[in-house]
């Protein structure tokens, strides 16, 4: 049987990127997605916005919902201070298998904990299983109908603190209307839209940055 797109993306990284060099992994994936096969990575344009927020927050603890091939995992982890951790949740074992190899190729495996399974099941166990009190930064990029329920779950599980930052991908395309309405209307959040484009296209999309006010 043939290969999958994530497997072809991984091959491109192994062939063209430099081991231990996160920037070369990022550039290789962006080139592959522009020139060979589009893939649903946050991409270089929205990625630059994400980078600036990661640097601003300088998080001690980060949660990513939706690893896919590990592109944004590498983008975020390369900016994390020594001794800080990124927990990333992936549902699909085939994607997780590729992501682990991409993350390792970038040399970032020490900073990243990839947990396989559905976010709704894992989030309630995070405190006890991984010794996390609260997350300073959450990047939402998984199934768009899970953004809102998982945000409410993070609140209920006490995993957010005053000042925790949520960064949500795809709030315009494919769109997360219920999530957007919630963070923009709830007194518990201070929300701001960063206009951009859907990865590797001219279609409008953007990131929503929402600060939890407690
Ligand atoms: O659909 C999109 N993303 C869904 C991502 C889902 C990822 O999250 C994982 N997950 C992890 C944990 C879970 O609990 C559930 C899923 C899934 O196994 C998958 O790896 C999308 C689509 C477009 N697009 O242009 O169509 C553009 C984008 O940037 C997108 O992010
Ligand atoms: Mg996305």
PDB file of N, CA and C in Angstrom, residues 56-112:
ATOM      1  N   UNK A  56       6.566  36.272  24.114  1.00  0.00           N
ATOM      2  CA  UNK A  56       5.994  37.260  25.054  1.00  0.00           C
ATOM      3  C   UNK A  56       5.589  36.572  26.368  1.00  0.00           C
ATOM      4  N   UNK A  57       4.957  35.380  26.232  1.00  0.00           N
ATOM      5  CA  UNK A  57       4.476  34.671  27.432  1.00  0.00           C
ATOM      6  C   UNK A  57       5.635  33.994  28.158  1.00  0.00           C
ATOM      7  N   UNK A  58       6.608  33.513  27.339  1.00  0.00           N
ATOM      8  CA  UNK A  58       7.748  32.761  27.885  1.00  0.00           C
ATOM      9  C   UNK A  58       7.256  31.735  28.914  1.00  0.00           C
ATOM     10  N   UNK A  59       6.443  30.778  28.434  1.00  0.00           N
ATOM     11  CA  UNK A  59       5.698  29.882  29.325  1.00  0.00           C
ATOM     12  C   UNK A  59       6.582  28.856  30.053  1.00  0.00           C
ATOM     13  N   UNK A  60       6.226  28.587  31.330  1.00  0.00           N
ATOM     14  CA  UNK A  60       6.888  27.508  32.063  1.00  0.00           C
ATOM     15  C   UNK A  60       6.225  26.185  31.707  1.00  0.00           C
ATOM     16  N   UNK A  61       4.895  26.281  31.415  1.00  0.00           N
ATOM     17  CA  UNK A  61       4.151  25.070  31.072  1.00  0.00           C
ATOM     18  C   UNK A  61       3.234  25.386  29.894  1.00  0.00           C
ATOM     19  N   UNK A  62       3.284  24.536  28.870  1.00  0.00           N
ATOM     20  CA  UNK A  62       2.508  24.758  27.648  1.00  0.00           C
ATOM     21  C   UNK A  62       1.740  23.499  27.288  1.00  0.00           C
ATOM     22  N   UNK A  63       0.504  23.684  26.813  1.00  0.00           N
ATOM     23  CA  UNK A  63      -0.303  22.563  26.323  1.00  0.00           C
ATOM     24  C   UNK A  63      -0.636  22.817  24.857  1.00  0.00           C
ATOM     25  N   UNK A  64      -0.429  21.804  23.996  1.00  0.00           N
ATOM     26  CA  UNK A  64      -0.846  21.895  22.596  1.00  0.00           C
ATOM     27  C   UNK A  64      -1.922  20.840  22.366  1.00  0.00           C
ATOM     28  N   UNK A  65      -3.036  21.239  21.785  1.00  0.00           N
ATOM     29  CA  UNK A  65      -4.109  20.305  21.445  1.00  0.00           C
ATOM     30  C   UNK A  65      -4.064  20.096  19.937  1.00  0.00           C
ATOM     31  N   UNK A  66      -3.631  18.890  19.536  1.00  0.00           N
ATOM     32  CA  UNK A  66      -3.503  18.587  18.105  1.00  0.00           C
ATOM     33  C   UNK A  66      -2.064  18.690  17.645  1.00  0.00           C
ATOM     34  N   UNK A  67      -1.339  17.575  17.724  1.00  0.00           N
ATOM     35  CA  UNK A  67       0.066  17.541  17.324  1.00  0.00           C
ATOM     36  C   UNK A  67       0.207  17.452  15.803  1.00  0.00           C
ATOM     37  N   UNK A  68      -0.615  16.586  15.204  1.00  0.00           N
ATOM     38  CA  UNK A  68      -0.555  16.233  13.781  1.00  0.00           C
ATOM     39  C   UNK A  68       0.864  15.750  13.481  1.00  0.00           C
ATOM     40  N   UNK A  69       1.634  16.468  12.623  1.00  0.00           N
ATOM     41  CA  UNK A  69       2.995  15.998  12.286  1.00  0.00           C
ATOM     42  C   UNK A  69       4.070  16.628  13.163  1.00  0.00           C
ATOM     43  N   UNK A  70       3.675  17.489  14.092  1.00  0.00           N
ATOM     44  CA  UNK A  70       4.645  18.066  15.021  1.00  0.00           C
ATOM     45  C   UNK A  70       5.224  19.397  14.589  1.00  0.00           C
ATOM     46  N   UNK A  71       4.690  19.990  13.527  1.00  0.00           N
ATOM     47  CA  UNK A  71       5.226  21.265  13.022  1.00  0.00           C
ATOM     48  C   UNK A  71       5.136  22.359  14.089  1.00  0.00           C
ATOM     49  N   UNK A  72       3.942  22.585  14.643  1.00  0.00           N
ATOM     50  CA  UNK A  72       3.811  23.656  15.649  1.00  0.00           C
ATOM     51  C   UNK A  72       4.451  23.243  16.978  1.00  0.00           C
ATOM     52  N   UNK A  73       4.528  21.947  17.220  1.00  0.00           N
ATOM     53  CA  UNK A  73       5.224  21.447  18.404  1.00  0.00           C
ATOM     54  C   UNK A  73       6.686  21.893  18.356  1.00  0.00           C
ATOM     55  N   UNK A  74       7.313  21.732  17.187  1.00  0.00           N
ATOM     56  CA  UNK A  74       8.705  22.148  16.993  1.00  0.00           C
ATOM     57  C   UNK A  74       8.806  23.669  17.055  1.00  0.00           C
ATOM     58  N   UNK A  75       7.857  24.368  16.436  1.00  0.00           N
ATOM     59  CA  UNK A  75       7.879  25.840  16.454  1.00  0.00           C
ATOM     60  C   UNK A  75       7.870  26.365  17.889  1.00  0.00           C
ATOM     61  N   UNK A  76       7.000  25.787  18.713  1.00  0.00           N
ATOM     62  CA  UNK A  76       6.852  26.261  20.098  1.00  0.00           C
ATOM     63  C   UNK A  76       8.042  25.802  20.943  1.00  0.00           C
ATOM     64  N   UNK A  77       8.353  24.509  20.877  1.00  0.00           N
ATOM     65  CA  UNK A  77       9.397  23.941  21.747  1.00  0.00           C
ATOM     66  C   UNK A  77      10.753  24.590  21.512  1.00  0.00           C
ATOM     67  N   UNK A  78      11.043  25.014  20.280  1.00  0.00           N
ATOM     68  CA  UNK A  78      12.360  25.624  19.990  1.00  0.00           C
ATOM     69  C   UNK A  78      12.539  26.948  20.719  1.00  0.00           C
ATOM     70  N   UNK A  79      11.411  27.541  21.154  1.00  0.00           N
ATOM     71  CA  UNK A  79      11.459  28.848  21.827  1.00  0.00           C
ATOM     72  C   UNK A  79      11.365  28.724  23.353  1.00  0.00           C
ATOM     73  N   UNK A  80      11.169  27.520  23.866  1.00  0.00           N
ATOM     74  CA  UNK A  80      10.975  27.335  25.310  1.00  0.00           C
ATOM     75  C   UNK A  80      12.305  27.390  26.066  1.00  0.00           C
ATOM     76  N   UNK A  81      12.255  27.970  27.269  1.00  0.00           N
ATOM     77  CA  UNK A  81      13.466  28.063  28.097  1.00  0.00           C
ATOM     78  C   UNK A  81      13.850  26.669  28.593  1.00  0.00           C
ATOM     79  N   UNK A  82      15.137  26.457  28.895  1.00  0.00           N
ATOM     80  CA  UNK A  82      15.566  25.163  29.419  1.00  0.00           C
ATOM     81  C   UNK A  82      14.756  24.794  30.665  1.00  0.00           C
ATOM     82  N   UNK A  83      14.425  23.508  30.783  1.00  0.00           N
ATOM     83  CA  UNK A  83      13.709  23.056  31.968  1.00  0.00           C
ATOM     84  C   UNK A  83      12.212  23.231  31.885  1.00  0.00           C
ATOM     85  N   UNK A  84      11.707  23.860  30.782  1.00  0.00           N
ATOM     86  CA  UNK A  84      10.252  24.003  30.660  1.00  0.00           C
ATOM     87  C   UNK A  84       9.741  22.942  29.689  1.00  0.00           C
ATOM     88  N   UNK A  85       8.428  22.639  29.786  1.00  0.00           N
ATOM     89  CA  UNK A  85       7.862  21.503  29.055  1.00  0.00           C
ATOM     90  C   UNK A  85       6.653  21.874  28.223  1.00  0.00           C
ATOM     91  N   UNK A  86       6.505  21.163  27.114  1.00  0.00           N
ATOM     92  CA  UNK A  86       5.315  21.277  26.272  1.00  0.00           C
ATOM     93  C   UNK A  86       4.642  19.914  26.253  1.00  0.00           C
ATOM     94  N   UNK A  87       3.386  19.869  26.678  1.00  0.00           N
ATOM     95  CA  UNK A  87       2.600  18.633  26.568  1.00  0.00           C
ATOM     96  C   UNK A  87       1.716  18.763  25.330  1.00  0.00           C
ATOM     97  N   UNK A  88       1.798  17.800  24.411  1.00  0.00           N
ATOM     98  CA  UNK A  88       1.003  17.864  23.188  1.00  0.00           C
ATOM     99  C   UNK A  88       0.136  16.616  23.076  1.00  0.00           C
ATOM    100  N   UNK A  89      -1.148  16.806  22.775  1.00  0.00           N
ATOM    101  CA  UNK A  89      -2.100  15.700  22.722  1.00  0.00           C
ATOM    102  C   UNK A  89      -2.417  15.325  21.279  1.00  0.00           C
ATOM    103  N   UNK A  90      -2.294  14.053  20.961  1.00  0.00           N
ATOM    104  CA  UNK A  90      -2.574  13.552  19.609  1.00  0.00           C
ATOM    105  C   UNK A  90      -3.470  12.309  19.713  1.00  0.00           C
ATOM    106  N   UNK A  91      -4.527  12.297  18.875  1.00  0.00           N
ATOM    107  CA  UNK A  91      -5.529  11.233  18.922  1.00  0.00           C
ATOM    108  C   UNK A  91      -5.181  10.067  17.993  1.00  0.00           C
ATOM    109  N   UNK A  92      -4.565  10.407  16.860  1.00  0.00           N
ATOM    110  CA  UNK A  92      -4.333   9.434  15.791  1.00  0.00           C
ATOM    111  C   UNK A  92      -2.943   8.820  15.945  1.00  0.00           C
ATOM    112  N   UNK A  93      -2.853   7.509  16.187  1.00  0.00           N
ATOM    113  CA  UNK A  93      -1.551   6.879  16.426  1.00  0.00           C
ATOM    114  C   UNK A  93      -0.575   6.998  15.252  1.00  0.00           C
ATOM    115  N   UNK A  94      -1.109   7.033  14.031  1.00  0.00           N
ATOM    116  CA  UNK A  94      -0.230   7.156  12.856  1.00  0.00           C
ATOM    117  C   UNK A  94       0.390   8.548  12.797  1.00  0.00           C
ATOM    118  N   UNK A  95      -0.426   9.568  13.138  1.00  0.00           N
ATOM    119  CA  UNK A  95       0.119  10.936  13.183  1.00  0.00           C
ATOM    120  C   UNK A  95       1.139  11.040  14.312  1.00  0.00           C
ATOM    121  N   UNK A  96       0.820  10.445  15.454  1.00  0.00           N
ATOM    122  CA  UNK A  96       1.720  10.503  16.621  1.00  0.00           C
ATOM    123  C   UNK A  96       3.075   9.886  16.283  1.00  0.00           C
ATOM    124  N   UNK A  97       3.039   8.799  15.529  1.00  0.00           N
ATOM    125  CA  UNK A  97       4.263   8.086  15.154  1.00  0.00           C
ATOM    126  C   UNK A  97       5.161   8.999  14.310  1.00  0.00           C
ATOM    127  N   UNK A  98       4.552   9.696  13.371  1.00  0.00           N
ATOM    128  CA  UNK A  98       5.306  10.635  12.520  1.00  0.00           C
ATOM    129  C   UNK A  98       5.805  11.804  13.365  1.00  0.00           C
ATOM    130  N   UNK A  99       4.927  12.352  14.199  1.00  0.00           N
ATOM    131  CA  UNK A  99       5.278  13.537  15.005  1.00  0.00           C
ATOM    132  C   UNK A  99       6.470  13.259  15.921  1.00  0.00           C
ATOM    133  N   UNK A 100       6.478  12.089  16.539  1.00  0.00           N
ATOM    134  CA  UNK A 100       7.584  11.759  17.446  1.00  0.00           C
ATOM    135  C   UNK A 100       8.912  11.818  16.694  1.00  0.00           C
ATOM    136  N   UNK A 101       8.906  11.341  15.435  1.00  0.00           N
ATOM    137  CA  UNK A 101      10.146  11.320  14.646  1.00  0.00           C
ATOM    138  C   UNK A 101      10.547  12.724  14.195  1.00  0.00           C
ATOM    139  N   UNK A 102       9.540  13.562  13.884  1.00  0.00           N
ATOM    140  CA  UNK A 102       9.839  14.949  13.496  1.00  0.00           C
ATOM    141  C   UNK A 102      10.423  15.714  14.684  1.00  0.00           C
ATOM    142  N   UNK A 103       9.806  15.531  15.863  1.00  0.00           N
ATOM    143  CA  UNK A 103      10.248  16.214  17.088  1.00  0.00           C
ATOM    144  C   UNK A 103      11.668  15.768  17.462  1.00  0.00           C
ATOM    145  N   UNK A 104      11.921  14.457  17.312  1.00  0.00           N
ATOM    146  CA  UNK A 104      13.244  13.913  17.643  1.00  0.00           C
ATOM    147  C   UNK A 104      14.287  14.397  16.627  1.00  0.00           C
ATOM    148  N   UNK A 105      13.890  14.466  15.367  1.00  0.00           N
ATOM    149  CA  UNK A 105      14.821  14.931  14.326  1.00  0.00           C
ATOM    150  C   UNK A 105      15.261  16.365  14.648  1.00  0.00           C
ATOM    151  N   UNK A 106      14.327  17.152  15.173  1.00  0.00           N
ATOM    152  CA  UNK A 106      14.627  18.549  15.530  1.00  0.00           C
ATOM    153  C   UNK A 106      15.449  18.630  16.823  1.00  0.00           C
ATOM    154  N   UNK A 107      15.566  17.518  17.536  1.00  0.00           N
ATOM    155  CA  UNK A 107      16.361  17.489  18.770  1.00  0.00           C
ATOM    156  C   UNK A 107      15.620  18.059  19.970  1.00  0.00           C
ATOM    157  N   UNK A 108      14.296  18.063  19.903  1.00  0.00           N
ATOM    158  CA  UNK A 108      13.494  18.712  20.955  1.00  0.00           C
ATOM    159  C   UNK A 108      12.740  17.730  21.848  1.00  0.00           C
ATOM    160  N   UNK A 109      13.088  16.442  21.763  1.00  0.00           N
ATOM    161  CA  UNK A 109      12.324  15.436  22.504  1.00  0.00           C
ATOM    162  C   UNK A 109      12.376  15.633  24.016  1.00  0.00           C
ATOM    163  N   UNK A 110      13.448  16.286  24.524  1.00  0.00           N
ATOM    164  CA  UNK A 110      13.540  16.495  25.984  1.00  0.00           C
ATOM    165  C   UNK A 110      12.499  17.510  26.476  1.00  0.00           C
ATOM    166  N   UNK A 111      12.057  18.401  25.570  1.00  0.00           N
ATOM    167  CA  UNK A 111      11.132  19.477  25.992  1.00  0.00           C
ATOM    168  C   UNK A 111       9.678  19.106  25.760  1.00  0.00           C
ATOM    169  N   UNK A 112       9.470  17.964  25.044  1.00  0.00           N
ATOM    170  CA  UNK A 112       8.122  17.650  24.578  1.00  0.00           C
ATOM    171  C   UNK A 112       7.626  16.336  25.151  1.00  0.00           C
TER     172      UNK A 112
END
